[in-house]
């Protein structure tokens, strides 16, 4: 039986299914001098490089949007009033 590769690329998207270690996880998420996106230490695709300042902007925007969504969801409960809805069904045979 042929040995299957545990890391590589498919259609330009990287994958890596080798068992991750703590040092590999840390070095994958913190790569000074690299771009905003780096290969994931385990799985398929890319992840944020936390050594890049642009990644922190993405994290801050995502956190702000999540906070705004949570604030909006809690505010809707107080103001929403369930009112009955009238439904008319026309059951005439043509």
GROMACS .gro file of N, CA, C and O in nm:
model
  376
    1UNK      N    1   0.084  -0.117   0.000
    1UNK     CA    2   0.000   0.000   0.000
    1UNK      C    3   0.089   0.124   0.000
    1UNK      O    4   0.184   0.134   0.075
    2UNK      N    5   0.053   0.222  -0.080
    2UNK     CA    6   0.134   0.343  -0.093
    2UNK      C    7   0.113   0.434   0.028
    2UNK      O    8   0.005   0.445   0.082
    3UNK      N    9   0.223   0.498   0.070
    3UNK     CA   10   0.214   0.593   0.180
    3UNK      C   11   0.149   0.721   0.132
    3UNK      O   12   0.187   0.778   0.030
    4UNK      N   13   0.048   0.767   0.204
    4UNK     CA   14  -0.021   0.890   0.168
    4UNK      C   15   0.046   1.007   0.238
    4UNK      O   16   0.084   0.998   0.354
    5UNK      N   17   0.057   1.117   0.168
    5UNK     CA   18   0.118   1.237   0.224
    5UNK      C   19   0.025   1.300   0.326
    5UNK      O   20  -0.095   1.310   0.304
    6UNK      N   21   0.080   1.342   0.440
    6UNK     CA   22  -0.002   1.407   0.543
    6UNK      C   23   0.001   1.559   0.532
    6UNK      O   24  -0.067   1.627   0.608
    7UNK      N   25   0.079   1.612   0.438
    7UNK     CA   26   0.080   1.756   0.416
    7UNK      C   27   0.109   1.783   0.269
    7UNK      O   28   0.169   1.702   0.201
    8UNK      N   29   0.062   1.898   0.222
    8UNK     CA   30   0.082   1.935   0.082
    8UNK      C   31  -0.018   2.041   0.041
    8UNK      O   32  -0.065   2.119   0.124
    9UNK      N   33  -0.053   2.041  -0.087
    9UNK     CA   34  -0.149   2.138  -0.142
    9UNK      C   35  -0.244   2.067  -0.236
    9UNK      O   36  -0.205   1.978  -0.310
   10UNK      N   37  -0.370   2.111  -0.232
   10UNK     CA   38  -0.470   2.066  -0.328
   10UNK      C   39  -0.531   2.191  -0.389
   10UNK      O   40  -0.588   2.274  -0.316
   11UNK      N   41  -0.517   2.207  -0.518
   11UNK     CA   42  -0.568   2.324  -0.590
   11UNK      C   43  -0.519   2.454  -0.527
   11UNK      O   44  -0.592   2.552  -0.517
   12UNK      N   45  -0.396   2.455  -0.480
   12UNK     CA   46  -0.335   2.575  -0.424
   12UNK      C   47  -0.370   2.601  -0.278
   12UNK      O   48  -0.326   2.700  -0.221
   13UNK      N   49  -0.450   2.515  -0.216
   13UNK     CA   50  -0.487   2.532  -0.076
   13UNK      C   51  -0.407   2.432   0.007
   13UNK      O   52  -0.411   2.312  -0.017
   14UNK      N   53  -0.331   2.481   0.106
   14UNK     CA   54  -0.246   2.390   0.184
   14UNK      C   55  -0.327   2.305   0.282
   14UNK      O   56  -0.433   2.346   0.329
   15UNK      N   57  -0.276   2.187   0.309
   15UNK     CA   58  -0.333   2.101   0.412
   15UNK      C   59  -0.220   2.037   0.491
   15UNK      O   60  -0.110   2.021   0.442
   16UNK      N   61  -0.249   2.004   0.616
   16UNK     CA   62  -0.150   1.941   0.702
   16UNK      C   63  -0.224   1.860   0.808
   16UNK      O   64  -0.297   1.915   0.889
   17UNK      N   65  -0.208   1.728   0.804
   17UNK     CA   66  -0.274   1.641   0.900
   17UNK      C   67  -0.175   1.568   0.990
   17UNK      O   68  -0.208   1.467   1.050
   18UNK      N   69  -0.055   1.625   1.002
   18UNK     CA   70   0.042   1.571   1.097
   18UNK      C   71  -0.002   1.610   1.238
   18UNK      O   72  -0.062   1.715   1.258
   19UNK      N   73   0.030   1.526   1.337
   19UNK     CA   74  -0.006   1.556   1.475
   19UNK      C   75   0.062   1.687   1.518
   19UNK      O   76   0.183   1.698   1.513
   20UNK      N   77  -0.017   1.786   1.563
   20UNK     CA   78   0.044   1.915   1.601
   20UNK      C   79   0.113   1.907   1.737
   20UNK      O   80   0.067   1.838   1.827
   21UNK      N   81   0.222   1.979   1.749
   21UNK     CA   82   0.290   1.993   1.878
   21UNK      C   83   0.274   2.138   1.924
   21UNK      O   84   0.239   2.226   1.846
   22UNK      N   85   0.299   2.162   2.051
   22UNK     CA   86   0.284   2.297   2.106
   22UNK      C   87   0.377   2.395   2.035
   22UNK      O   88   0.335   2.506   1.999
   23UNK      N   89   0.501   2.354   2.012
   23UNK     CA   90   0.595   2.446   1.947
   23UNK      C   91   0.553   2.477   1.803
   23UNK      O   92   0.568   2.590   1.757
   24UNK      N   93   0.499   2.378   1.733
   24UNK     CA   94   0.454   2.402   1.596
   24UNK      C   95   0.330   2.491   1.595
   24UNK      O   96   0.313   2.575   1.507
   25UNK      N   97   0.243   2.475   1.694
   25UNK     CA   98   0.124   2.560   1.702
   25UNK      C   99   0.164   2.706   1.725
   25UNK      O  100   0.114   2.795   1.658
   26UNK      N  101   0.255   2.729   1.820
   26UNK     CA  102   0.298   2.866   1.851
   26UNK      C  103   0.370   2.927   1.731
   26UNK      O  104   0.344   3.042   1.694
   27UNK      N  105   0.458   2.850   1.669
   27UNK     CA  106   0.533   2.905   1.556
   27UNK      C  107   0.443   2.928   1.434
   27UNK      O  108   0.474   3.011   1.350
   28UNK      N  109   0.332   2.857   1.424
   28UNK     CA  110   0.240   2.878   1.312
   28UNK      C  111   0.159   3.006   1.327
   28UNK      O  112   0.133   3.075   1.229
   29UNK      N  113   0.119   3.038   1.448
   29UNK     CA  114   0.038   3.157   1.471
   29UNK      C  115   0.120   3.283   1.493
   29UNK      O  116   0.066   3.392   1.494
   30UNK      N  117   0.250   3.271   1.513
   30UNK     CA  118   0.336   3.387   1.535
   30UNK      C  119   0.457   3.377   1.443
   30UNK      O  120   0.556   3.314   1.476
   31UNK      N  121   0.447   3.441   1.325
   31UNK     CA  122   0.555   3.437   1.226
   31UNK      C  123   0.590   3.580   1.185
   31UNK      O  124   0.536   3.632   1.087
   32UNK      N  125   0.679   3.646   1.260
   32UNK     CA  126   0.719   3.782   1.224
   32UNK      C  127   0.781   3.783   1.084
   32UNK      O  128   0.852   3.692   1.045
   33UNK      N  129   0.751   3.886   1.009
   33UNK     CA  130   0.806   3.899   0.875
   33UNK      C  131   0.723   3.834   0.767
   33UNK      O  132   0.750   3.851   0.649
   34UNK      N  133   0.621   3.759   0.805
   34UNK     CA  134   0.532   3.696   0.708
   34UNK      C  135   0.408   3.782   0.688
   34UNK      O  136   0.386   3.878   0.760
   35UNK      N  137   0.324   3.743   0.595
   35UNK     CA  138   0.201   3.817   0.567
   35UNK      C  139   0.095   3.796   0.673
   35UNK      O  140   0.118   3.733   0.776
   36UNK      N  141  -0.024   3.848   0.645
   36UNK     CA  142  -0.133   3.838   0.741
   36UNK      C  143  -0.186   3.695   0.752
   36UNK      O  144  -0.228   3.651   0.859
   37UNK      N  145  -0.187   3.620   0.643
   37UNK     CA  146  -0.235   3.482   0.644
   37UNK      C  147  -0.119   3.386   0.631
   37UNK      O  148  -0.029   3.406   0.550
   38UNK      N  149  -0.121   3.280   0.712
   38UNK     CA  150  -0.019   3.175   0.708
   38UNK      C  151  -0.090   3.041   0.707
   38UNK      O  152  -0.208   3.030   0.740
   39UNK      N  153  -0.016   2.936   0.669
   39UNK     CA  154  -0.075   2.803   0.665
   39UNK      C  155  -0.114   2.758   0.806
   39UNK      O  156  -0.044   2.785   0.902
   40UNK      N  157  -0.227   2.688   0.815
   40UNK     CA  158  -0.272   2.638   0.944
   40UNK      C  159  -0.178   2.527   0.993
   40UNK      O  160  -0.127   2.451   0.913
   41UNK      N  161  -0.158   2.517   1.124
   41UNK     CA  162  -0.072   2.410   1.176
   41UNK      C  163  -0.137   2.273   1.167
   41UNK      O  164  -0.069   2.172   1.166
   42UNK      N  165  -0.270   2.268   1.158
   42UNK     CA  166  -0.341   2.142   1.145
   42UNK      C  167  -0.471   2.169   1.070
   42UNK      O  168  -0.544   2.262   1.102
   43UNK      N  169  -0.499   2.092   0.969
   43UNK     CA  170  -0.622   2.107   0.894
   43UNK      C  171  -0.597   2.161   0.755
   43UNK      O  172  -0.489   2.146   0.698
   44UNK      N  173  -0.699   2.226   0.700
   44UNK     CA  174  -0.696   2.274   0.562
   44UNK      C  175  -0.711   2.425   0.561
   44UNK      O  176  -0.797   2.480   0.628
   45UNK      N  177  -0.626   2.493   0.484
   45UNK     CA  178  -0.642   2.635   0.463
   45UNK      C  179  -0.540   2.721   0.534
   45UNK      O  180  -0.429   2.680   0.563
   46UNK      N  181  -0.584   2.845   0.561
   46UNK     CA  182  -0.497   2.946   0.619
   46UNK      C  183  -0.554   2.995   0.751
   46UNK      O  184  -0.671   2.976   0.780
   47UNK      N  185  -0.471   3.061   0.829
   47UNK     CA  186  -0.513   3.122   0.955
   47UNK      C  187  -0.443   3.257   0.970
   47UNK      O  188  -0.355   3.291   0.890
   48UNK      N  189  -0.482   3.333   1.071
   48UNK     CA  190  -0.422   3.465   1.093
   48UNK      C  191  -0.284   3.453   1.157
   48UNK      O  192  -0.263   3.371   1.246
   49UNK      N  193  -0.193   3.535   1.110
   49UNK     CA  194  -0.059   3.546   1.168
   49UNK      C  195  -0.066   3.657   1.273
   49UNK      O  196  -0.075   3.775   1.239
   50UNK      N  197  -0.062   3.622   1.400
   50UNK     CA  198  -0.080   3.720   1.507
   50UNK      C  199   0.041   3.812   1.524
   50UNK      O  200   0.035   3.907   1.602
   51UNK      N  201   0.148   3.789   1.452
   51UNK     CA  202   0.263   3.879   1.455
   51UNK      C  203   0.244   3.995   1.358
   51UNK      O  204   0.321   4.090   1.359
   52UNK      N  205   0.141   3.990   1.277
   52UNK     CA  206   0.113   4.094   1.179
   52UNK      C  207   0.004   4.186   1.235
   52UNK      O  208  -0.100   4.140   1.281
   53UNK      N  209   0.024   4.316   1.230
   53UNK     CA  210  -0.069   4.411   1.289
   53UNK      C  211  -0.206   4.408   1.220
   53UNK      O  212  -0.308   4.437   1.283
   54UNK      N  213  -0.211   4.371   1.093
   54UNK     CA  214  -0.339   4.365   1.023
   54UNK      C  215  -0.431   4.257   1.081
   54UNK      O  216  -0.553   4.271   1.082
   55UNK      N  217  -0.371   4.150   1.131
   55UNK     CA  218  -0.450   4.043   1.192
   55UNK      C  219  -0.522   4.093   1.316
   55UNK      O  220  -0.636   4.053   1.343
   56UNK      N  221  -0.458   4.178   1.394
   56UNK     CA  222  -0.521   4.232   1.514
   56UNK      C  223  -0.638   4.323   1.479
   56UNK      O  224  -0.735   4.331   1.555
   57UNK      N  225  -0.630   4.391   1.365
   57UNK     CA  226  -0.744   4.473   1.320
   57UNK      C  227  -0.862   4.382   1.286
   57UNK      O  228  -0.976   4.411   1.322
   58UNK      N  229  -0.835   4.271   1.218
   58UNK     CA  230  -0.941   4.174   1.184
   58UNK      C  231  -1.004   4.120   1.312
   58UNK      O  232  -1.127   4.109   1.323
   59UNK      N  233  -0.923   4.084   1.410
   59UNK     CA  234  -0.974   4.031   1.537
   59UNK      C  235  -1.059   4.138   1.608
   59UNK      O  236  -1.166   4.107   1.662
   60UNK      N  237  -1.013   4.262   1.609
   60UNK     CA  238  -1.088   4.371   1.675
   60UNK      C  239  -1.222   4.396   1.606
   60UNK      O  240  -1.324   4.413   1.673
   61UNK      N  241  -1.223   4.398   1.473
   61UNK     CA  242  -1.348   4.420   1.399
   61UNK      C  243  -1.445   4.304   1.423
   61UNK      O  244  -1.564   4.325   1.447
   62UNK      N  245  -1.395   4.181   1.421
   62UNK     CA  246  -1.481   4.065   1.446
   62UNK      C  247  -1.537   4.070   1.588
   62UNK      O  248  -1.655   4.042   1.610
   63UNK      N  249  -1.454   4.108   1.685
   63UNK     CA  250  -1.501   4.121   1.822
   63UNK      C  251  -1.606   4.230   1.837
   63UNK      O  252  -1.706   4.212   1.907
   64UNK      N  253  -1.585   4.343   1.771
   64UNK     CA  254  -1.682   4.453   1.776
   64UNK      C  255  -1.815   4.413   1.713
   64UNK      O  256  -1.922   4.444   1.767
   65UNK      N  257  -1.810   4.342   1.602
   65UNK     CA  258  -1.933   4.297   1.536
   65UNK      C  259  -2.007   4.195   1.623
   65UNK      O  260  -2.130   4.198   1.633
   66UNK      N  261  -1.933   4.106   1.686
   66UNK     CA  262  -1.995   4.008   1.776
   66UNK      C  263  -2.058   4.078   1.896
   66UNK      O  264  -2.171   4.046   1.936
   67UNK      N  265  -1.987   4.176   1.954
   67UNK     CA  266  -2.041   4.252   2.067
   67UNK      C  267  -2.168   4.327   2.026
   67UNK      O  268  -2.267   4.328   2.098
   68UNK      N  269  -2.164   4.389   1.906
   68UNK     CA  270  -2.280   4.464   1.858
   68UNK      C  271  -2.400   4.370   1.837
   68UNK      O  272  -2.513   4.403   1.870
   69UNK      N  273  -2.374   4.251   1.784
   69UNK     CA  274  -2.482   4.155   1.762
   69UNK      C  275  -2.542   4.110   1.895
   69UNK      O  276  -2.664   4.099   1.908
   70UNK      N  277  -2.458   4.085   1.994
   70UNK     CA  278  -2.508   4.043   2.125
   70UNK      C  279  -2.588   4.155   2.192
   70UNK      O  280  -2.689   4.129   2.256
   71UNK      N  281  -2.543   4.279   2.178
   71UNK     CA  282  -2.616   4.392   2.236
   71UNK      C  283  -2.750   4.411   2.166
   71UNK      O  284  -2.849   4.441   2.230
   72UNK      N  285  -2.752   4.393   2.034
   72UNK     CA  286  -2.877   4.407   1.960
   72UNK      C  287  -2.975   4.296   1.992
   72UNK      O  288  -3.095   4.318   2.000
   73UNK      N  289  -2.927   4.175   2.015
   73UNK     CA  290  -3.015   4.063   2.046
   73UNK      C  291  -3.079   4.080   2.182
   73UNK      O  292  -3.196   4.050   2.202
   74UNK      N  293  -3.004   4.131   2.280
   74UNK     CA  294  -3.060   4.150   2.414
   74UNK      C  295  -3.157   4.268   2.416
   74UNK      O  296  -3.252   4.269   2.492
   75UNK      N  297  -3.136   4.368   2.333
   75UNK     CA  298  -3.225   4.484   2.327
   75UNK      C  299  -3.356   4.454   2.258
   75UNK      O  300  -3.458   4.514   2.288
   76UNK      N  301  -3.358   4.360   2.165
   76UNK     CA  302  -3.480   4.327   2.092
   76UNK      C  303  -3.582   4.257   2.181
   76UNK      O  304  -3.702   4.269   2.160
   77UNK      N  305  -3.537   4.183   2.282
   77UNK     CA  306  -3.628   4.110   2.368
   77UNK      C  307  -3.719   4.203   2.447
   77UNK      O  308  -3.835   4.171   2.471
   78UNK      N  309  -3.666   4.318   2.488
   78UNK     CA  310  -3.744   4.411   2.568
   78UNK      C  311  -3.849   4.483   2.484
   78UNK      O  312  -3.957   4.511   2.531
   79UNK      N  313  -3.818   4.514   2.361
   79UNK     CA  314  -3.906   4.594   2.278
   79UNK      C  315  -4.004   4.511   2.196
   79UNK      O  316  -4.106   4.562   2.154
   80UNK      N  317  -3.975   4.387   2.172
   80UNK     CA  318  -4.059   4.309   2.082
   80UNK      C  319  -4.187   4.267   2.152
   80UNK      O  320  -4.187   4.222   2.266
   81UNK      N  321  -4.297   4.287   2.084
   81UNK     CA  322  -4.427   4.247   2.135
   81UNK      C  323  -4.488   4.157   2.029
   81UNK      O  324  -4.500   4.194   1.913
   82UNK      N  325  -4.525   4.037   2.072
   82UNK     CA  326  -4.587   3.945   1.977
   82UNK      C  327  -4.733   3.981   1.960
   82UNK      O  328  -4.810   3.984   2.056
   83UNK      N  329  -4.769   4.013   1.837
   83UNK     CA  330  -4.907   4.047   1.806
   83UNK      C  331  -4.965   3.937   1.719
   83UNK      O  332  -4.892   3.874   1.642
   84UNK      N  333  -5.094   3.913   1.729
   84UNK     CA  334  -5.154   3.809   1.644
   84UNK      C  335  -5.151   3.851   1.498
   84UNK      O  336  -5.157   3.969   1.464
   85UNK      N  337  -5.140   3.752   1.412
   85UNK     CA  338  -5.135   3.775   1.269
   85UNK      C  339  -5.255   3.707   1.207
   85UNK      O  340  -5.284   3.590   1.235
   86UNK      N  341  -5.327   3.779   1.124
   86UNK     CA  342  -5.444   3.722   1.057
   86UNK      C  343  -5.400   3.663   0.925
   86UNK      O  344  -5.335   3.727   0.843
   87UNK      N  345  -5.436   3.536   0.903
   87UNK     CA  346  -5.402   3.466   0.780
   87UNK      C  347  -5.531   3.430   0.710
   87UNK      O  348  -5.620   3.366   0.767
   88UNK      N  349  -5.544   3.471   0.585
   88UNK     CA  350  -5.665   3.442   0.507
   88UNK      C  351  -5.627   3.340   0.399
   88UNK      O  352  -5.534   3.363   0.320
   89UNK      N  353  -5.699   3.229   0.399
   89UNK     CA  354  -5.673   3.123   0.301
   89UNK      C  355  -5.793   3.116   0.210
   89UNK      O  356  -5.906   3.094   0.254
   90UNK      N  357  -5.769   3.133   0.081
   90UNK     CA  358  -5.875   3.126  -0.019
   90UNK      C  359  -5.879   2.983  -0.069
   90UNK      O  360  -5.790   2.939  -0.141
   91UNK      N  361  -5.983   2.909  -0.032
   91UNK     CA  362  -5.993   2.766  -0.067
   91UNK      C  363  -6.104   2.744  -0.168
   91UNK      O  364  -6.188   2.658  -0.150
   92UNK      N  365  -6.103   2.822  -0.272
   92UNK     CA  366  -6.207   2.806  -0.375
   92UNK      C  367  -6.154   2.722  -0.487
   92UNK      O  368  -6.038   2.729  -0.526
   93UNK      N  369  -6.239   2.632  -0.537
   93UNK     CA  370  -6.199   2.548  -0.650
   93UNK      C  371  -6.235   2.619  -0.779
   93UNK      O  372  -6.345   2.670  -0.796
   94UNK      N  373  -6.143   2.622  -0.870
   94UNK     CA  374  -6.167   2.690  -0.999
   94UNK      C  375  -6.219   2.592  -1.100
   94UNK      O  376  -6.190   2.482  -1.115
   0.00000   0.00000   0.00000
